[in-house]
mmCIF file of C-alpha atoms in Angstrom:
data_model
loop_
_atom_site.group_PDB
_atom_site.id
_atom_site.type_symbol
_atom_site.label_atom_id
_atom_site.label_comp_id
_atom_site.label_asym_id
_atom_site.label_seq_id
_atom_site.Cartn_x
_atom_site.Cartn_y
_atom_site.Cartn_z
ATOM 1 C CA UNK E 1 6.819 -8.825 43.267
ATOM 2 C CA UNK E 2 8.895 -6.309 45.164
ATOM 3 C CA UNK E 3 7.648 -5.333 48.580
ATOM 4 C CA UNK E 4 7.687 -5.452 52.364
ATOM 5 C CA UNK E 5 6.405 -8.460 54.234
ATOM 6 C CA UNK E 6 5.411 -8.609 57.810
ATOM 7 C CA UNK E 7 4.532 -11.773 59.654
ATOM 8 C CA UNK E 8 2.363 -12.891 61.213
ATOM 9 C CA UNK E 9 -0.711 -10.562 60.573
ATOM 10 C CA UNK E 10 -2.133 -11.332 63.958
ATOM 11 C CA UNK E 11 -0.085 -12.223 67.116
ATOM 12 C CA UNK E 12 -1.313 -13.086 70.540
ATOM 13 C CA UNK E 13 0.890 -13.562 73.494
ATOM 14 C CA UNK E 14 0.586 -13.761 77.429
ATOM 15 C CA UNK E 15 1.880 -11.091 79.472
ATOM 16 C CA UNK E 16 5.344 -11.469 80.495
ATOM 17 C CA UNK E 17 6.539 -13.334 77.290
ATOM 18 C CA UNK E 18 8.795 -11.616 74.735
ATOM 19 C CA UNK E 19 7.594 -11.869 71.232
ATOM 20 C CA UNK E 20 9.380 -11.276 67.743
ATOM 21 C CA UNK E 21 7.883 -9.508 64.857
ATOM 22 C CA UNK E 22 9.213 -10.242 61.382
ATOM 23 C CA UNK E 23 10.112 -7.674 58.676
ATOM 24 C CA UNK E 24 11.509 -8.617 55.386
ATOM 25 C CA UNK E 25 12.036 -6.308 52.136
ATOM 26 C CA UNK E 26 13.302 -7.146 48.828
ATOM 27 C CA UNK E 27 13.269 -3.621 47.474
ATOM 28 C CA UNK E 28 17.218 -3.262 48.225
ATOM 29 C CA UNK E 29 16.376 -0.279 50.529
ATOM 30 C CA UNK E 30 19.214 0.754 52.835
ATOM 31 C CA UNK E 31 16.823 2.001 55.729
ATOM 32 C CA UNK E 32 14.176 0.317 57.569
ATOM 33 C CA UNK E 33 11.915 1.525 60.392
ATOM 34 C CA UNK E 34 9.455 0.259 62.991
ATOM 35 C CA UNK E 35 6.408 2.193 64.083
ATOM 36 C CA UNK E 36 3.685 1.519 66.563
ATOM 37 C CA UNK E 37 0.127 2.779 66.063
ATOM 38 C CA UNK E 38 -2.650 2.959 68.564
ATOM 39 C CA UNK E 39 -6.304 3.456 67.808
ATOM 40 C CA UNK E 40 -7.154 6.890 66.611
ATOM 41 C CA UNK E 41 -3.542 8.037 66.625
ATOM 42 C CA UNK E 42 -0.817 8.537 64.161
ATOM 43 C CA UNK E 43 2.371 6.513 63.972
ATOM 44 C CA UNK E 44 5.045 6.807 66.396
ATOM 45 C CA UNK E 45 8.750 5.655 65.645
ATOM 46 C CA UNK E 46 10.281 2.936 67.764
ATOM 47 C CA UNK E 47 13.588 2.049 65.949
ATOM 48 C CA UNK E 48 15.112 2.785 62.703
ATOM 49 C CA UNK E 49 18.370 1.436 60.849
ATOM 50 C CA UNK E 50 20.032 3.333 58.142
ATOM 51 C CA UNK E 51 22.665 0.542 57.412
ATOM 52 C CA UNK E 52 23.363 -3.004 58.246
ATOM 53 C CA UNK E 53 24.545 -3.608 61.886
ATOM 54 C CA UNK E 54 23.585 -0.118 63.047
ATOM 55 C CA UNK E 55 20.370 1.042 64.531
ATOM 56 C CA UNK E 56 18.917 4.154 66.373
ATOM 57 C CA UNK E 57 16.290 4.369 69.026
ATOM 58 C CA UNK E 58 13.188 6.348 68.086
ATOM 59 C CA UNK E 59 10.792 8.363 70.228
ATOM 60 C CA UNK E 60 9.303 5.253 72.084
ATOM 61 C CA UNK E 61 12.097 2.661 72.084
ATOM 62 C CA UNK E 62 11.765 1.430 75.602
ATOM 63 C CA UNK E 63 10.683 -2.116 76.080
ATOM 64 C CA UNK E 64 11.608 -2.910 72.543
ATOM 65 C CA UNK E 65 14.857 -4.259 70.836
ATOM 66 C CA UNK E 66 15.972 -4.652 67.152
ATOM 67 C CA UNK E 67 18.790 -6.342 65.134
ATOM 68 C CA UNK E 68 19.947 -5.634 61.504
ATOM 69 C CA UNK E 69 22.051 -8.431 60.632
ATOM 70 C CA UNK E 70 21.035 -8.373 57.016
ATOM 71 C CA UNK E 71 20.137 -5.575 54.638
ATOM 72 C CA UNK E 72 16.846 -7.268 53.885
ATOM 73 C CA UNK E 73 15.551 -8.165 57.538
ATOM 74 C CA UNK E 74 14.745 -5.986 60.506
ATOM 75 C CA UNK E 75 13.017 -8.004 63.223
ATOM 76 C CA UNK E 76 11.506 -6.184 66.133
ATOM 77 C CA UNK E 77 11.141 -7.985 69.695
ATOM 78 C CA UNK E 78 8.694 -6.771 72.060
ATOM 79 C CA UNK E 79 10.076 -7.457 75.595
ATOM 80 C CA UNK E 80 8.157 -7.988 78.703
ATOM 81 C CA UNK E 81 9.408 -4.566 79.936
ATOM 82 C CA UNK E 82 7.177 -2.920 77.368
ATOM 83 C CA UNK E 83 4.037 -1.729 79.457
ATOM 84 C CA UNK E 84 1.333 -1.461 76.996
ATOM 85 C CA UNK E 85 2.506 -3.693 74.019
ATOM 86 C CA UNK E 86 -1.141 -4.291 72.452
ATOM 87 C CA UNK E 87 -0.886 -2.252 69.249
ATOM 88 C CA UNK E 88 -0.669 -2.535 65.533
ATOM 89 C CA UNK E 89 2.985 -2.570 64.402
ATOM 90 C CA UNK E 90 4.113 -1.248 61.050
ATOM 91 C CA UNK E 91 7.511 -1.831 59.364
ATOM 92 C CA UNK E 92 8.791 0.605 56.650
ATOM 93 C CA UNK E 93 11.949 0.927 54.391
ATOM 94 C CA UNK E 94 13.117 3.637 52.265
ATOM 95 C CA UNK E 95 16.031 4.240 49.855
ATOM 96 C CA UNK E 96 18.584 6.798 50.854
ATOM 97 C CA UNK E 97 18.246 8.998 47.889
ATOM 98 C CA UNK E 98 16.979 12.626 47.436
ATOM 99 C CA UNK E 99 13.399 11.728 48.467
ATOM 100 C CA UNK E 100 13.682 9.380 51.229
ATOM 101 C CA UNK E 101 10.158 8.188 50.423
ATOM 102 C CA UNK E 102 9.073 5.431 52.802
ATOM 103 C CA UNK E 103 7.112 2.261 51.863
ATOM 104 C CA UNK E 104 5.070 0.413 54.414
ATOM 105 C CA UNK E 105 4.363 -3.226 55.064
ATOM 106 C CA UNK E 106 0.741 -4.623 55.840
ATOM 107 C CA UNK E 107 1.455 -4.422 59.486
ATOM 108 C CA UNK E 108 1.193 -6.948 62.621
ATOM 109 C CA UNK E 109 -1.527 -6.680 65.224
ATOM 110 C CA UNK E 110 -0.202 -7.660 68.480
ATOM 111 C CA UNK E 111 -2.570 -8.524 71.389
ATOM 112 C CA UNK E 112 -1.071 -9.216 74.870
ATOM 113 C CA UNK E 113 -3.451 -10.552 77.420
ATOM 114 C CA UNK R 1 10.128 19.429 68.916
ATOM 115 C CA UNK R 2 8.172 19.017 65.558
ATOM 116 C CA UNK R 3 4.341 18.447 65.864
ATOM 117 C CA UNK R 4 2.155 17.532 63.090
ATOM 118 C CA UNK R 5 -1.586 18.318 63.228
ATOM 119 C CA UNK R 6 -4.437 17.140 61.022
ATOM 120 C CA UNK R 7 -7.778 18.931 60.863
ATOM 121 C CA UNK R 8 -10.530 17.662 60.783
ATOM 122 C CA UNK R 9 -10.091 14.426 62.639
ATOM 123 C CA UNK R 10 -13.140 12.906 60.562
ATOM 124 C CA UNK R 11 -15.027 14.008 57.542
ATOM 125 C CA UNK R 12 -18.073 12.757 55.828
ATOM 126 C CA UNK R 13 -19.107 13.948 52.458
ATOM 127 C CA UNK R 14 -21.631 12.926 49.804
ATOM 128 C CA UNK R 15 -20.158 11.228 46.582
ATOM 129 C CA UNK R 16 -18.919 13.577 43.893
ATOM 130 C CA UNK R 17 -17.848 16.420 46.230
ATOM 131 C CA UNK R 18 -14.420 18.003 46.003
ATOM 132 C CA UNK R 19 -12.738 18.158 49.495
ATOM 133 C CA UNK R 20 -9.628 19.590 51.230
ATOM 134 C CA UNK R 21 -7.795 17.849 54.081
ATOM 135 C CA UNK R 22 -5.406 19.791 55.974
ATOM 136 C CA UNK R 23 -2.028 19.298 57.689
ATOM 137 C CA UNK R 24 0.038 21.757 59.757
ATOM 138 C CA UNK R 25 3.533 21.502 61.145
ATOM 139 C CA UNK R 26 5.362 23.630 63.833
ATOM 140 C CA UNK R 27 8.896 23.501 62.306
ATOM 141 C CA UNK R 28 9.320 24.503 58.875
ATOM 142 C CA UNK R 29 12.908 22.876 58.495
ATOM 143 C CA UNK R 30 11.572 19.789 56.743
ATOM 144 C CA UNK R 31 13.048 17.616 54.134
ATOM 145 C CA UNK R 32 9.824 16.585 52.502
ATOM 146 C CA UNK R 33 6.201 15.973 53.267
ATOM 147 C CA UNK R 34 4.323 12.727 52.391
ATOM 148 C CA UNK R 35 0.610 11.922 52.293
ATOM 149 C CA UNK R 36 -0.543 8.534 52.978
ATOM 150 C CA UNK R 37 -3.797 6.498 52.841
ATOM 151 C CA UNK R 38 -4.588 3.788 55.423
ATOM 152 C CA UNK R 39 -7.533 1.556 54.916
ATOM 153 C CA UNK R 40 -8.758 -0.057 58.159
ATOM 154 C CA UNK R 41 -6.407 -2.850 59.638
ATOM 155 C CA UNK R 42 -4.045 -2.224 56.582
ATOM 156 C CA UNK R 43 -0.596 -0.839 56.155
ATOM 157 C CA UNK R 44 0.109 2.823 54.763
ATOM 158 C CA UNK R 45 0.041 3.461 51.079
ATOM 159 C CA UNK R 46 2.135 6.434 49.864
ATOM 160 C CA UNK R 47 -0.231 8.921 47.769
ATOM 161 C CA UNK R 48 2.156 11.994 47.050
ATOM 162 C CA UNK R 49 5.451 13.114 48.341
ATOM 163 C CA UNK R 50 6.382 17.021 48.007
ATOM 164 C CA UNK R 51 10.017 17.920 48.283
ATOM 165 C CA UNK R 52 10.802 20.873 50.573
ATOM 166 C CA UNK R 53 11.629 22.826 47.424
ATOM 167 C CA UNK R 54 8.379 22.146 45.666
ATOM 168 C CA UNK R 55 5.068 23.793 46.070
ATOM 169 C CA UNK R 56 2.687 21.058 45.012
ATOM 170 C CA UNK R 57 2.294 17.605 43.543
ATOM 171 C CA UNK R 58 -0.535 15.944 41.387
ATOM 172 C CA UNK R 59 -1.570 12.335 41.052
ATOM 173 C CA UNK R 60 -4.834 11.686 39.199
ATOM 174 C CA UNK R 61 -7.625 13.199 41.267
ATOM 175 C CA UNK R 62 -5.339 14.189 44.117
ATOM 176 C CA UNK R 63 -3.403 17.312 44.407
ATOM 177 C CA UNK R 64 -1.125 18.096 47.322
ATOM 178 C CA UNK R 65 0.399 21.664 48.172
ATOM 179 C CA UNK R 66 3.163 22.775 50.446
ATOM 180 C CA UNK R 67 3.707 26.085 52.140
ATOM 181 C CA UNK R 68 6.835 25.685 54.260
ATOM 182 C CA UNK R 69 6.743 29.295 55.532
ATOM 183 C CA UNK R 70 3.335 28.821 57.050
ATOM 184 C CA UNK R 71 3.986 25.275 58.093
ATOM 185 C CA UNK R 72 0.825 23.858 56.188
ATOM 186 C CA UNK R 73 -0.061 21.362 53.516
ATOM 187 C CA UNK R 74 -3.386 20.464 51.817
ATOM 188 C CA UNK R 75 -4.520 17.374 50.120
ATOM 189 C CA UNK R 76 -7.298 18.224 47.632
ATOM 190 C CA UNK R 77 -9.198 15.400 46.385
ATOM 191 C CA UNK R 78 -11.474 15.903 43.310
ATOM 192 C CA UNK R 79 -14.971 14.459 42.533
ATOM 193 C CA UNK R 80 -14.673 12.142 45.653
ATOM 194 C CA UNK R 81 -15.863 8.467 45.490
ATOM 195 C CA UNK R 82 -16.928 5.885 47.891
ATOM 196 C CA UNK R 83 -13.579 3.981 47.237
ATOM 197 C CA UNK R 84 -11.719 7.229 48.726
ATOM 198 C CA UNK R 85 -13.227 6.341 52.107
ATOM 199 C CA UNK R 86 -10.101 5.714 54.336
ATOM 200 C CA UNK R 87 -7.808 7.315 56.770
ATOM 201 C CA UNK R 88 -5.357 10.044 55.420
ATOM 202 C CA UNK R 89 -2.104 10.607 57.218
ATOM 203 C CA UNK R 90 0.351 13.275 56.636
ATOM 204 C CA UNK R 91 4.004 12.954 57.751
ATOM 205 C CA UNK R 92 6.976 15.368 57.495
ATOM 206 C CA UNK R 93 10.619 14.156 57.125
ATOM 207 C CA UNK R 94 13.250 15.494 59.535
ATOM 208 C CA UNK R 95 16.526 14.147 60.312
ATOM 209 C CA UNK R 96 15.799 10.989 58.473
ATOM 210 C CA UNK R 97 12.570 10.240 60.353
ATOM 211 C CA UNK R 98 9.022 10.766 59.703
ATOM 212 C CA UNK R 99 6.760 12.564 62.175
ATOM 213 C CA UNK R 100 3.123 11.841 61.674
ATOM 214 C CA UNK R 101 -0.131 13.502 62.286
ATOM 215 C CA UNK R 102 -3.052 11.792 63.792
ATOM 216 C CA UNK R 103 -4.940 11.499 60.462
ATOM 217 C CA UNK R 104 -8.187 12.426 58.972
ATOM 218 C CA UNK R 105 -10.836 9.653 58.641
ATOM 219 C CA UNK R 106 -12.749 10.405 55.462
ATOM 220 C CA UNK R 107 -16.058 8.720 54.633
ATOM 221 C CA UNK R 108 -17.550 9.291 51.176
ATOM 222 C CA UNK R 109 -21.344 8.273 51.057
ATOM 223 C CA UNK R 110 -22.930 6.935 47.865
#
């Protein structure tokens, strides 16, 4: 089955700890994205990568870091510098063709106390 | 800066009604527009994608239209069913990125 997997589904951390969210895709898509969703709000772009070993900041990159060492994987680290890390995190990927249609994973809900 | 707005924020209708969800955007220089569905606590499912050169797309009971010049898109759902209850999000593609509206939460009552 082709798709995007995110793990874990729920994640709990203490304040001050870094945490890494996993995103893997087997769709052979070139581009991958990380979004954050807060209650009652749309998605906001954190980071995106259009090719291996390259990534760009989105609208709310402060307090986050990413890597893109493999085409299939785009992990997101939420650092202790992120002031309000509790949120629902969504990963997406797209093929770089004429549509740029994005496909989404199931999400990870992070709670920091 | 591109801004995407969805009205209404929430909508409740009886089963069987036809309904329209609205999406507006401030900058008409978009590559495409996507409509998504999101169930509570889940990821997004792509419903329809309209390229900037297209006027509409249809999939089953769903029809999405795009008027770039006026910065508007509508999602028409025919003969609504309780299973259509979800949040519907529109997003415009610009510079290789998607900019999302805040969504319309739809409830279809049996």
